[in-house]
Amino acid sequence: MLDSRLGPTHGSEVASARNVNVKQRVSERERQGTSERPPAADIKCASGSSLLRGSSFIRAPQRTSIFFGNAKCYDFLPESPSQALPGCRLGTGRCELRIKEAMSSLRSSPAPTKVFRGHAYDVMSLAFIGDAHLASGDVKGNLRLWNISELETTSQKLTHGGESILGLRSCGGITSGGILSHGRDGRILEWEYGKSGELTELGEVCTGLAEGFCKFDVYSTEGKTRFSYLAAAESERSTSIGIYAGSGDQVASLTQREKSWGMCTALQFHDEYNLVSGHEDGRLRLWDLRAGSAVAEESISDEPIFALARHPVDGTFVCGGASSDVVSFKIASNEFSRLQAAILRNPGVSQMCFRSDGRILVVACWDGGVRVFGTKSGKDGQLRALASLRYHEAMVHCCAAHGVGGLFASSGDDRRIALWDVYAGKMSNV
């Protein structure tokens, strides 16, 4: 019912609108595994009643799920200030929804250009393979290869003993393209795909790795399709790091000096001879692979670091984790130096990736959002916020950038893979 203090009542005009629940609006294409860009719609709640009527506001009793189009944007509990929408005024048991202020960001957040559906379990990893394919892995070991242009799955494999696929990377195969998959069964497997897109397992690259959640990383020499070195956490508690050559032979083992460092939670090569690692204690370490020891460290946060990304052009880094900080830094003369910082509205970063030219940074967040930053320094030295993309209904675990243009993908606990184009539509502030 409308509050007379907030605007004119509409009487019979305020009627129940159709429910925009996703399950009831699945098209034939969605049932086949994909969907095109969802149509625009009024802002509605899960019960189907409209929340948007001109400039007026509607009181929402008790817990409410709010939708924009066919995407659930918020689970809203009016009694809890921490879960209130921005711009809302709390009342006893109900909340006055300030439509113009609280929902304007939802109106300007673009929808995905495409949505791939097909995974029955939470998606944990993504990687673009060549120009035409996207690989995805879920928490139950299902590896899928998608044809981007034809909007279909070209191959599906159950692998890693049904354990979660932590990471996926493109690599050179024997006769065509190749994929590396890292599972929580402690193995990294190599896959080949031909022109038809069918996956073929080539064998194990390395085994006996940590059964944790630290993603592996690879270093590739310019001009070569196959990786030169691979780094992955090993040992039961992820307290050491194994370095492997492209042949699969282990060439080094990096061991922590102190137990207080905790688990290794993120890895990123700096160059052929240096590796950056993030740890449970919120610190970064720089490893000299030739010496086999850590030569520098930097405290970033009191919380674990889960994500690292290297700028493909200037070699700077960005990191994030369980805190709300996204920090960029550079390495010179074996020393860390902070450059910029951005503070997210909600804490938690799962993964981040740069566009091929390094001018765009995509951040997968725990709150279900996907943040897009420009890497040029903004006001007060912060990363420049370009967009806050709202489509996923739950935590976003992974993101991946296409090698050409502004296309990137994101997915997580809602099991849907969203393809975004950063140049399409108006982008809202973070």
Short mmCIF file of N, CA and C in Angstrom, two decimals, residues 55-117:
data_model
loop_
_atom_site.label_atom_id
_atom_site.label_comp_id
_atom_site.label_asym_id
_atom_site.label_seq_id
_atom_site.Cartn_x
_atom_site.Cartn_y
_atom_site.Cartn_z
N SER A 55 7.12 8.43 -9.57
CA SER A 55 8.08 8.86 -8.55
C SER A 55 7.62 8.47 -7.16
N SER A 56 6.57 7.63 -7.05
CA SER A 56 6.04 7.24 -5.76
C SER A 56 6.78 6.02 -5.22
N PHE A 57 6.57 5.76 -3.96
CA PHE A 57 7.25 4.68 -3.29
C PHE A 57 6.25 3.73 -2.66
N ILE A 58 6.63 2.49 -2.54
CA ILE A 58 5.76 1.48 -1.96
C ILE A 58 6.45 0.85 -0.77
N ARG A 59 5.74 0.70 0.31
CA ARG A 59 6.28 0.00 1.47
C ARG A 59 6.37 -1.49 1.17
N ALA A 60 7.51 -2.09 1.52
CA ALA A 60 7.69 -3.53 1.31
C ALA A 60 7.70 -4.24 2.65
N PRO A 61 6.66 -5.01 2.98
CA PRO A 61 6.63 -5.71 4.26
C PRO A 61 7.60 -6.88 4.28
N GLN A 62 8.14 -7.15 5.44
CA GLN A 62 9.02 -8.29 5.71
C GLN A 62 10.08 -8.49 4.64
N ARG A 63 10.59 -9.74 4.52
CA ARG A 63 11.69 -10.02 3.61
C ARG A 63 11.20 -10.00 2.16
N THR A 64 11.94 -9.34 1.28
CA THR A 64 11.54 -9.19 -0.11
C THR A 64 12.72 -9.44 -1.03
N SER A 65 12.49 -10.20 -2.09
CA SER A 65 13.49 -10.36 -3.14
C SER A 65 13.13 -9.40 -4.26
N ILE A 66 14.06 -8.55 -4.65
CA ILE A 66 13.80 -7.53 -5.64
C ILE A 66 14.46 -7.90 -6.96
N PHE A 67 13.70 -7.79 -8.06
CA PHE A 67 14.17 -8.18 -9.38
C PHE A 67 14.26 -6.94 -10.27
N PHE A 68 15.22 -6.97 -11.20
CA PHE A 68 15.26 -5.99 -12.29
C PHE A 68 15.35 -6.79 -13.57
N GLY A 69 14.34 -6.73 -14.42
CA GLY A 69 14.27 -7.64 -15.56
C GLY A 69 14.06 -9.04 -15.03
N ASN A 70 14.92 -9.98 -15.46
CA ASN A 70 14.79 -11.35 -14.96
C ASN A 70 15.92 -11.70 -14.01
N ALA A 71 16.59 -10.69 -13.47
CA ALA A 71 17.72 -10.95 -12.57
C ALA A 71 17.40 -10.46 -11.17
N LYS A 72 17.57 -11.34 -10.19
CA LYS A 72 17.36 -10.94 -8.80
C LYS A 72 18.54 -10.09 -8.34
N CYS A 73 18.25 -8.88 -7.90
CA CYS A 73 19.32 -7.95 -7.55
C CYS A 73 19.62 -7.94 -6.06
N TYR A 74 18.61 -8.06 -5.22
CA TYR A 74 18.80 -7.99 -3.78
C TYR A 74 17.86 -8.95 -3.06
N ASP A 75 18.34 -9.56 -2.00
CA ASP A 75 17.48 -10.15 -0.99
C ASP A 75 17.43 -9.12 0.14
N PHE A 76 16.25 -8.64 0.42
CA PHE A 76 16.11 -7.44 1.23
C PHE A 76 15.33 -7.73 2.51
N LEU A 77 15.95 -7.47 3.63
CA LEU A 77 15.31 -7.64 4.93
C LEU A 77 15.20 -6.27 5.60
N PRO A 78 14.02 -5.65 5.59
CA PRO A 78 13.89 -4.28 6.07
C PRO A 78 14.34 -4.07 7.50
N GLU A 79 14.17 -5.10 8.36
CA GLU A 79 14.52 -4.91 9.76
C GLU A 79 16.03 -4.83 9.96
N SER A 80 16.83 -5.23 8.97
CA SER A 80 18.28 -5.27 9.11
C SER A 80 18.92 -4.12 8.36
N PRO A 81 19.49 -3.12 9.05
CA PRO A 81 20.09 -1.98 8.34
C PRO A 81 21.19 -2.43 7.39
N SER A 82 21.93 -3.49 7.72
CA SER A 82 23.05 -3.92 6.88
C SER A 82 22.58 -4.48 5.55
N GLN A 83 21.30 -4.88 5.43
CA GLN A 83 20.80 -5.43 4.19
C GLN A 83 19.86 -4.48 3.46
N ALA A 84 19.78 -3.25 3.94
CA ALA A 84 18.89 -2.29 3.30
C ALA A 84 19.51 -1.77 2.02
N LEU A 85 18.65 -1.41 1.07
CA LEU A 85 19.13 -0.82 -0.17
C LEU A 85 19.69 0.56 0.12
N PRO A 86 20.68 1.03 -0.66
CA PRO A 86 21.19 2.39 -0.48
C PRO A 86 20.07 3.41 -0.67
N GLY A 87 19.97 4.35 0.25
CA GLY A 87 18.96 5.39 0.14
C GLY A 87 17.65 5.04 0.81
N CYS A 88 17.55 3.83 1.42
CA CYS A 88 16.29 3.44 2.06
C CYS A 88 16.21 4.00 3.47
N ARG A 89 14.98 4.26 3.92
CA ARG A 89 14.74 4.65 5.30
C ARG A 89 14.05 3.50 6.01
N LEU A 90 14.63 3.08 7.12
CA LEU A 90 14.11 1.91 7.81
C LEU A 90 12.96 2.26 8.72
N GLY A 91 12.00 1.36 8.79
CA GLY A 91 10.89 1.51 9.71
C GLY A 91 10.68 0.21 10.47
N THR A 92 9.76 0.17 11.37
CA THR A 92 9.50 -1.04 12.15
C THR A 92 8.81 -2.07 11.27
N GLY A 93 9.56 -3.11 10.87
CA GLY A 93 9.00 -4.20 10.10
C GLY A 93 8.76 -3.91 8.63
N ARG A 94 9.03 -2.71 8.17
CA ARG A 94 8.84 -2.38 6.77
C ARG A 94 9.79 -1.25 6.37
N CYS A 95 9.94 -1.06 5.08
CA CYS A 95 10.90 -0.07 4.61
C CYS A 95 10.32 0.74 3.47
N GLU A 96 10.57 2.03 3.47
CA GLU A 96 10.11 2.89 2.38
C GLU A 96 11.18 2.86 1.29
N LEU A 97 10.84 2.31 0.15
CA LEU A 97 11.81 2.17 -0.93
C LEU A 97 11.91 3.48 -1.71
N ARG A 98 13.06 4.10 -1.63
CA ARG A 98 13.29 5.35 -2.34
C ARG A 98 13.69 5.00 -3.77
N ILE A 99 12.71 4.90 -4.66
CA ILE A 99 12.95 4.36 -5.99
C ILE A 99 14.00 5.17 -6.75
N LYS A 100 13.86 6.46 -6.77
CA LYS A 100 14.78 7.26 -7.57
C LYS A 100 16.22 7.11 -7.09
N GLU A 101 16.41 7.08 -5.78
CA GLU A 101 17.76 7.02 -5.23
C GLU A 101 18.29 5.60 -5.18
N ALA A 102 17.49 4.69 -4.61
CA ALA A 102 17.98 3.34 -4.34
C ALA A 102 18.07 2.48 -5.58
N MET A 103 17.20 2.71 -6.58
CA MET A 103 17.14 1.82 -7.72
C MET A 103 17.73 2.40 -8.99
N SER A 104 18.22 3.62 -8.94
CA SER A 104 18.76 4.22 -10.15
C SER A 104 19.97 3.46 -10.66
N SER A 105 20.78 2.92 -9.74
CA SER A 105 21.96 2.17 -10.16
C SER A 105 21.57 0.88 -10.88
N LEU A 106 20.42 0.28 -10.48
CA LEU A 106 19.98 -0.93 -11.15
C LEU A 106 19.49 -0.63 -12.56
N ARG A 107 18.88 0.52 -12.75
CA ARG A 107 18.39 0.87 -14.07
C ARG A 107 19.55 1.07 -15.05
N SER A 108 20.68 1.64 -14.58
CA SER A 108 21.77 1.95 -15.48
C SER A 108 22.76 0.81 -15.61
N SER A 109 22.62 -0.27 -14.86
CA SER A 109 23.51 -1.42 -14.98
C SER A 109 23.09 -2.25 -16.18
N PRO A 110 23.97 -2.41 -17.16
CA PRO A 110 23.58 -3.15 -18.37
C PRO A 110 23.39 -4.62 -18.09
N ALA A 111 22.61 -5.28 -18.93
CA ALA A 111 22.42 -6.72 -18.85
C ALA A 111 23.49 -7.41 -19.68
N PRO A 112 23.76 -8.69 -19.40
CA PRO A 112 24.72 -9.43 -20.22
C PRO A 112 24.26 -9.49 -21.68
N THR A 113 25.23 -9.56 -22.59
CA THR A 113 24.88 -9.72 -24.00
C THR A 113 24.39 -11.14 -24.28
N LYS A 114 24.91 -12.11 -23.54
CA LYS A 114 24.49 -13.51 -23.67
C LYS A 114 24.59 -14.17 -22.31
N VAL A 115 23.78 -15.20 -22.09
CA VAL A 115 23.84 -16.00 -20.86
C VAL A 115 23.84 -17.46 -21.24
N PHE A 116 24.83 -18.20 -20.77
CA PHE A 116 24.93 -19.63 -21.03
C PHE A 116 24.42 -20.39 -19.81
N ARG A 117 23.50 -21.30 -20.03
CA ARG A 117 22.96 -22.14 -18.96
C ARG A 117 23.21 -23.60 -19.31
#
